[in-house]
Coordinates of C-alpha atoms in Angstrom, one line a residue:
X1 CA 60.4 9.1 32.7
X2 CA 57.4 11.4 32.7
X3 CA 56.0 10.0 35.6
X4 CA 59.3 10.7 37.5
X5 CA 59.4 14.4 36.2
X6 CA 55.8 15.2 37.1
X7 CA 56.9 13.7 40.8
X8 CA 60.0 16.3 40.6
X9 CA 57.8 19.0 39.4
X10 CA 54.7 18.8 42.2
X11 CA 57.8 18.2 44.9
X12 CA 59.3 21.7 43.4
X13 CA 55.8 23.4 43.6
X14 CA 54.8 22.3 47.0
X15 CA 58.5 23.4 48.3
X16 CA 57.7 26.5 47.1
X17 CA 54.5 26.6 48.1
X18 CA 55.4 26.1 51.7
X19 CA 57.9 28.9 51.2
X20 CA 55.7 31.7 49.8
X21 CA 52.8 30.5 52.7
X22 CA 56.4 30.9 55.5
X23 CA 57.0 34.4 54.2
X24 CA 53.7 35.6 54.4
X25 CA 53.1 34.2 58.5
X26 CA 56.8 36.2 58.9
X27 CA 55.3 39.6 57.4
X28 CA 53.4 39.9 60.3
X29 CA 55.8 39.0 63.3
X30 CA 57.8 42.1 65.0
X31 CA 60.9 43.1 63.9
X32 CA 64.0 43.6 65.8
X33 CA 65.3 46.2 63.3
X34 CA 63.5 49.3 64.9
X35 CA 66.1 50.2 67.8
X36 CA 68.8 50.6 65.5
X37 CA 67.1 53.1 63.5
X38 CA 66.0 54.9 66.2
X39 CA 69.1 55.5 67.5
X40 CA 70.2 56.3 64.1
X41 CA 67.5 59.0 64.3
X42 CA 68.2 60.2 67.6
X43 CA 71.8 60.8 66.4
X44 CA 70.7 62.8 63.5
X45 CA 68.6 64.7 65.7
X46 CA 71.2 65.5 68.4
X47 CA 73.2 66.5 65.1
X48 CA 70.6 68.9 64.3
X49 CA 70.4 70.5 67.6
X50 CA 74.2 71.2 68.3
X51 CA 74.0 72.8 64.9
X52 CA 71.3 75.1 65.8
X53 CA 73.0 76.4 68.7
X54 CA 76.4 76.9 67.1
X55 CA 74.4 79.0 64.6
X56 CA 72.9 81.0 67.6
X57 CA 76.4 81.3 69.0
X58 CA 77.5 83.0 65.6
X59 CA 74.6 85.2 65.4
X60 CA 74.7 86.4 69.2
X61 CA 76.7 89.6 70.0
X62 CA 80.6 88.9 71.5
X63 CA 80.3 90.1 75.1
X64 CA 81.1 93.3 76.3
X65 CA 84.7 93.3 77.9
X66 CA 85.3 94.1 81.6
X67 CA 86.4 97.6 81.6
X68 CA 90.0 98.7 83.0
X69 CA 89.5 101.2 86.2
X70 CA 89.1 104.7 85.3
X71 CA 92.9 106.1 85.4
X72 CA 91.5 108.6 88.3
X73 CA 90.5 105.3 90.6
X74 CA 94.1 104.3 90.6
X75 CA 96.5 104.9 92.8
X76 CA 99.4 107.4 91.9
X77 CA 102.8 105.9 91.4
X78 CA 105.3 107.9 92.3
X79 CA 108.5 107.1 91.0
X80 CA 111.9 108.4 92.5
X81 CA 114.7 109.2 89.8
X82 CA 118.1 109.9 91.2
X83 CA 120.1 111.6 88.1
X84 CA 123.6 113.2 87.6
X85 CA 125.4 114.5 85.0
X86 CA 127.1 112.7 81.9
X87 CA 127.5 111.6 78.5
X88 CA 124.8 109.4 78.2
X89 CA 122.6 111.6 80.9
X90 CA 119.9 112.6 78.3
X91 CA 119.7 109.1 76.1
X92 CA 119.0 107.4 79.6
X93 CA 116.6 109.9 80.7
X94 CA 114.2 109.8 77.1
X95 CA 114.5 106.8 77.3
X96 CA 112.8 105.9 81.0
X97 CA 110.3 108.8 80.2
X98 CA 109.2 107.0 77.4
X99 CA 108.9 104.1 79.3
X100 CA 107.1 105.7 82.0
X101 CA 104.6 107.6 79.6
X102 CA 102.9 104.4 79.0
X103 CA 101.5 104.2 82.6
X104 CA 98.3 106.0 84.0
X105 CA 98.7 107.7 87.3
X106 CA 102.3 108.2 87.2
X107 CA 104.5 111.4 89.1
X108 CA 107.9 111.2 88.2
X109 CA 109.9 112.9 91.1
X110 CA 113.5 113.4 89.0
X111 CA 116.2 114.8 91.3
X112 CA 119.5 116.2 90.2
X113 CA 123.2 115.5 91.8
X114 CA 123.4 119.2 91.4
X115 CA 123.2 122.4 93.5
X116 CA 120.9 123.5 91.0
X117 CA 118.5 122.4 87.9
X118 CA 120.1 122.5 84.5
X119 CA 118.8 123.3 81.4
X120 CA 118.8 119.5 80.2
X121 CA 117.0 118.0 82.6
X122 CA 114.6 120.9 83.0
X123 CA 113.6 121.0 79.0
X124 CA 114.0 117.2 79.0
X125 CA 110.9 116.9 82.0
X126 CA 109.0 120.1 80.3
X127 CA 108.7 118.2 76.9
X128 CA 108.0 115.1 78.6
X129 CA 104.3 115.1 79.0
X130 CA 104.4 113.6 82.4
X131 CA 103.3 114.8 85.5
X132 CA 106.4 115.7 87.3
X133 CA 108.3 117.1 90.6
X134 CA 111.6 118.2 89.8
X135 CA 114.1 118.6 92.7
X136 CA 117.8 119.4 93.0
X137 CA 120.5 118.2 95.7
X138 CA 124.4 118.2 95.9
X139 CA 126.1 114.9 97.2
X140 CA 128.6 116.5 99.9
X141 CA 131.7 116.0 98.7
X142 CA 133.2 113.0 101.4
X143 CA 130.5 110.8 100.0
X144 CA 131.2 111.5 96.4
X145 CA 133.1 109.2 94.6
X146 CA 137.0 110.0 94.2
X147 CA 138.5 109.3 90.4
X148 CA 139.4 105.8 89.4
X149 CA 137.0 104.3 92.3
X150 CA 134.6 101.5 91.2
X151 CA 130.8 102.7 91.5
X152 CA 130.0 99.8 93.8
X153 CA 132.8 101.5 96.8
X154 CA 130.0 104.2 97.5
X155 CA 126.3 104.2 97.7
X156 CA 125.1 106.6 95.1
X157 CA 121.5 108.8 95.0
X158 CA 121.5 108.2 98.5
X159 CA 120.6 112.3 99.0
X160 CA 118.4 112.1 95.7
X161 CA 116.4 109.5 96.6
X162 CA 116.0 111.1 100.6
X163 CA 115.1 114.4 99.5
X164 CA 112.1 112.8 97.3
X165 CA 111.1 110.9 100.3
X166 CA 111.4 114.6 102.2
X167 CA 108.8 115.9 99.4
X168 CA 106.0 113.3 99.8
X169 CA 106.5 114.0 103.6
X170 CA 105.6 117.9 102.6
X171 CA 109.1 119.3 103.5
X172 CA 108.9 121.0 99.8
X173 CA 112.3 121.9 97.5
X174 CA 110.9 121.1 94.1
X175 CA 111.9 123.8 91.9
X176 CA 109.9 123.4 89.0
X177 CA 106.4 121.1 88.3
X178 CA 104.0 120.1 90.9
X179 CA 105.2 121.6 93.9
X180 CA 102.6 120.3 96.5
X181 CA 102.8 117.2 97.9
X182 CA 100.0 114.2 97.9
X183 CA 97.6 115.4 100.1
X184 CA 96.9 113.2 103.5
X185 CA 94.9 109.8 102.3
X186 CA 96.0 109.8 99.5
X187 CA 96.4 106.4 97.9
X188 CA 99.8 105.8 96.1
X189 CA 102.6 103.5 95.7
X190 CA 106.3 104.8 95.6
X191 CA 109.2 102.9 93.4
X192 CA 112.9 103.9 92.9
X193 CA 113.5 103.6 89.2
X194 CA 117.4 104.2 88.2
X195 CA 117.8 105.9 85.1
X196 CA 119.7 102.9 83.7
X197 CA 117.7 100.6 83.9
X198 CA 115.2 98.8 81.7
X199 CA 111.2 98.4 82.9
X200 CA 108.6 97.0 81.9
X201 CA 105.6 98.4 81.7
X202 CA 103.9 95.5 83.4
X203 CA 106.0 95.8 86.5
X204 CA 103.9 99.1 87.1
X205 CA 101.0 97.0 86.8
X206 CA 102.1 94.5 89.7
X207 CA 103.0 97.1 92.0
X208 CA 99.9 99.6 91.4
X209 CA 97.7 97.7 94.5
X210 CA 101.0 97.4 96.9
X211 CA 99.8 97.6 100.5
X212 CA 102.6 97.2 102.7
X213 CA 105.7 96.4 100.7
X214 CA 106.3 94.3 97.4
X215 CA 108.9 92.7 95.9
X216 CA 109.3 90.7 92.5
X217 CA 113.4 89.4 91.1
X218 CA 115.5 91.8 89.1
X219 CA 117.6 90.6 86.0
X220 CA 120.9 91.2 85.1
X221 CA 122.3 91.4 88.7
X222 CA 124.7 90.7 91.8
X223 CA 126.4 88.7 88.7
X224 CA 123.6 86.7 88.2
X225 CA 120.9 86.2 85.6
X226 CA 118.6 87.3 88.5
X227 CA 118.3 87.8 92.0
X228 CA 115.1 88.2 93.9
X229 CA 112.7 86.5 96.5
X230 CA 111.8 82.9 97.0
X231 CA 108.6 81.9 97.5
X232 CA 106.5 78.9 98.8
X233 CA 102.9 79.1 99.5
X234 CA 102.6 82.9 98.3
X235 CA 104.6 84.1 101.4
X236 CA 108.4 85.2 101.0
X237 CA 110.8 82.2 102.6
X238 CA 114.4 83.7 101.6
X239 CA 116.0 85.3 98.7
X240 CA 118.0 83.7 95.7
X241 CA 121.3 85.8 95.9
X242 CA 124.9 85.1 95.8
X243 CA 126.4 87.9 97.6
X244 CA 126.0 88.3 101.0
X245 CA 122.8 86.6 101.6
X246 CA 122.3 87.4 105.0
X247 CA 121.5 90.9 104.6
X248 CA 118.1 91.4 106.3
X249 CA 116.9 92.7 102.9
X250 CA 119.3 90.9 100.0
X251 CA 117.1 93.0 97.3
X252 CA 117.9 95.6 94.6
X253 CA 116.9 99.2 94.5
X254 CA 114.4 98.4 91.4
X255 CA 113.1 94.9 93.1
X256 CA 110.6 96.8 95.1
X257 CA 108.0 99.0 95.9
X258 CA 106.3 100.9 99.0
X259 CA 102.9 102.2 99.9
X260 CA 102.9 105.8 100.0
X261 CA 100.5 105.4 103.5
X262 CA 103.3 102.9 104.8
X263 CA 105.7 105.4 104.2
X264 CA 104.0 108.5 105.7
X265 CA 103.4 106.8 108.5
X266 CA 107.2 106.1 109.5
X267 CA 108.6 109.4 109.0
X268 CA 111.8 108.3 110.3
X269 CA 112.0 105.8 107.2
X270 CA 115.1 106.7 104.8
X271 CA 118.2 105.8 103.1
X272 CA 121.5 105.5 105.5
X273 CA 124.8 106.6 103.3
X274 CA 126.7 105.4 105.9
X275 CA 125.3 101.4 105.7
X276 CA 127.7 99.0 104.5
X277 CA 128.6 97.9 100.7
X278 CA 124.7 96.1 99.8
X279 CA 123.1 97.4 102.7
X280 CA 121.6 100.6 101.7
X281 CA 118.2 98.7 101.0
X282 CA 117.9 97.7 104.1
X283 CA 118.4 100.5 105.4
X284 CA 115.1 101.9 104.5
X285 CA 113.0 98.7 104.3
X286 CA 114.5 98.1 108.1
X287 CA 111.9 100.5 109.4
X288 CA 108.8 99.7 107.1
X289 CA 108.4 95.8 106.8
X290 CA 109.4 92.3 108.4
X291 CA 110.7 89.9 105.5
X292 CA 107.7 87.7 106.2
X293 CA 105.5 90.5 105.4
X294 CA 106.6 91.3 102.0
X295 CA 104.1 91.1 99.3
X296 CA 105.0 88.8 96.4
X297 CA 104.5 89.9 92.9
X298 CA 105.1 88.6 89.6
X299 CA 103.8 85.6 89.4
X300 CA 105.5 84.6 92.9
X301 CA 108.4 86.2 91.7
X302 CA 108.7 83.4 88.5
X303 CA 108.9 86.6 86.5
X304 CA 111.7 88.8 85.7
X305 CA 109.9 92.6 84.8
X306 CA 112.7 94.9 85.4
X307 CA 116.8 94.7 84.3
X308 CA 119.5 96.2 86.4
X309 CA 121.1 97.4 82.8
X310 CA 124.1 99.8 82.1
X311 CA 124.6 101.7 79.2
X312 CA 128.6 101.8 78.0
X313 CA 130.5 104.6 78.5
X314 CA 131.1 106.6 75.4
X315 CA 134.5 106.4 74.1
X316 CA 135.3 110.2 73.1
X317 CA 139.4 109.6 72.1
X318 CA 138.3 111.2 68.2
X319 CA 136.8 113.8 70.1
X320 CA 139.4 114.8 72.2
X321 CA 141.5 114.9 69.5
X322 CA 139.3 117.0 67.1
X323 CA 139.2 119.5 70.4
X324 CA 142.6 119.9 70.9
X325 CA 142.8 121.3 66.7
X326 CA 139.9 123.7 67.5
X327 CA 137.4 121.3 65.6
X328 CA 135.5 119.8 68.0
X329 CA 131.8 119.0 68.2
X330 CA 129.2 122.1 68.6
X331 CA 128.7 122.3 72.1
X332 CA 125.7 124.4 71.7
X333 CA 123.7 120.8 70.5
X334 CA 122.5 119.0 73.5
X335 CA 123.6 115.6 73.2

């Protein structure tokens, strides 16, 4: 029994002799362990970097911004205003100037259906701020509307709107503000703004750099939820319309603008109030542009900037009544 123990014993020892003598011979073979850690490292490192420069980022200055063009390097819009006496006259005219007093380089040519300026319009443009031209002209009498005929039977502002177009061309008129026209070379763009409708002020924006003629939809119109140009490849293909869509120019008064230079230059170039129901567009852009040649704005026209809107007309039955028992509202406040 202790001979067979001792036996056990010297086996155990040698076994772990020739373990211990196994580990020491391995101690000094290579390891395959290192490229693990150095990636490990590398990691770490690249870590460290992309944290560095996110700190620079945070410490550097933000970048200057481009600056807008100084307001005298733009070109002058000049925007046409037919007006005419009623009700809602004044709330539709504050409310375009307001809208209009947010552009830079804006003249506001505002001409009355009237033989004459009247004191509303003329305090209304004096406490404006805006640069302005006013002018006055009567629509003769066979081209006025008749009572009970709908507003779409007869062009209206067809005068207005020409004797603007004879004050740019230096034929003068304006009875109060600037009185001189745009001297020759000068660089402007000229748009007929409605006083019913809404703008925005980012329409202005699209048509500031207008070199020929541009265009861009219009909301609220010709019974749909817009009508305005089509376009493929940034050129003008055909018009999305549902009345008439053959007209050479199927486009609203506020869906687009004219280079003041264009215009100038075609001094035969105005509105016919004899042109058919629709026409009275094309009667002017006839002798400036061919439809191919019109500029797309907005986005391609994919963005709707300006709304053919109408305000109600004021029901006045209390009023009446009140006036006919001597009570009726001051007239001596301007509504």
């Amino acid at each position: 029994m202790k001979l067979k123990l001792k036996n056990v014993f010297l086996a155990y020892f040698l076994v772990s002799i020739a373990g211990l003598l196994y580990a020491l011979v391995q101690l000094g073979q290579p390891c395959d362990c290192l490229p693990p850690l150095r990636a490990a490292a590398e990691q770490l490192r690249q870590k460290d970097l992309r944290i560095s420069q996110l700190q620079a980022d945070l410490r550097r200055p933000p970048p200057v911004p481009a600056q807008p063009p100084e307001p005298e390097a733009l070109p002058t819009i000049y925007v046409i205003t037919p007006t005419y006496a009623r009700l809602v006259q004044k709330a539709e005219l504050v409310r375009l100037s307001q809208t209009l007093s947010l552009v830079p380089r804006l003249h506001w040519l505002l001409v009355e259906d009237a033989e004459s300026p009247t004191p509303l319009v003329s305090g209304l443009l004096a406490a404006s701020g805006l640069l302005f031209t006013h002018l006055a002209v009567l629509t003769p009498k066979a081209q006025r509307l008749r009572e009970g005929e709908p507003g779409w039977v007869r062009p209206r502002g067809v005068e207005q709107r020409n004797k603007a177009l004879d004050w740019l061309r230096g034929k003068g008129g304006a009875v109060a503000g600037e009185k001189d026209p745009p001297p020759p070379g000068t660089q402007g763009v000229v748009y007929f703004a409605d006083d019913d409708n809404t703008y925005s002020r980012e329409l202005f924006k699209e048509m500031r750099w207008t070199r020929g003629v541009s265009v861009w939809p219009v909301g609220l119109v010709g019974g749909l939820r817009f009508e305005g140009p089509q376009v493929q490849d940034g050129r003008v293909v055909g018009f999305h319309t549902a009345w008439e869509p053959n007209r050479p120019f199927p486009l609203d008064m506020a869906g687009f603008a004219v280079a003041l230079p264009l215009l100038l230059a075609k001094p035969n170039a105005q509105f016919d109030a004899t042109a058919p129901r629709g026409h009275l567009e094309s009667s002017l852009l006839s002798h400036l542009v061919d439809p191919k040649d019109l500029e797309p704005r907005a986005a391609n026209c994919t963005q709707v900037l300006v709304w053919h809107t109408r305000t109600e007309k004021p029901k006045m039955k209390q009023e009446e009544q009140l006036q006919r028992q001597g009570q009726g509202s001051d007239p001596a406040i301007e509504v």
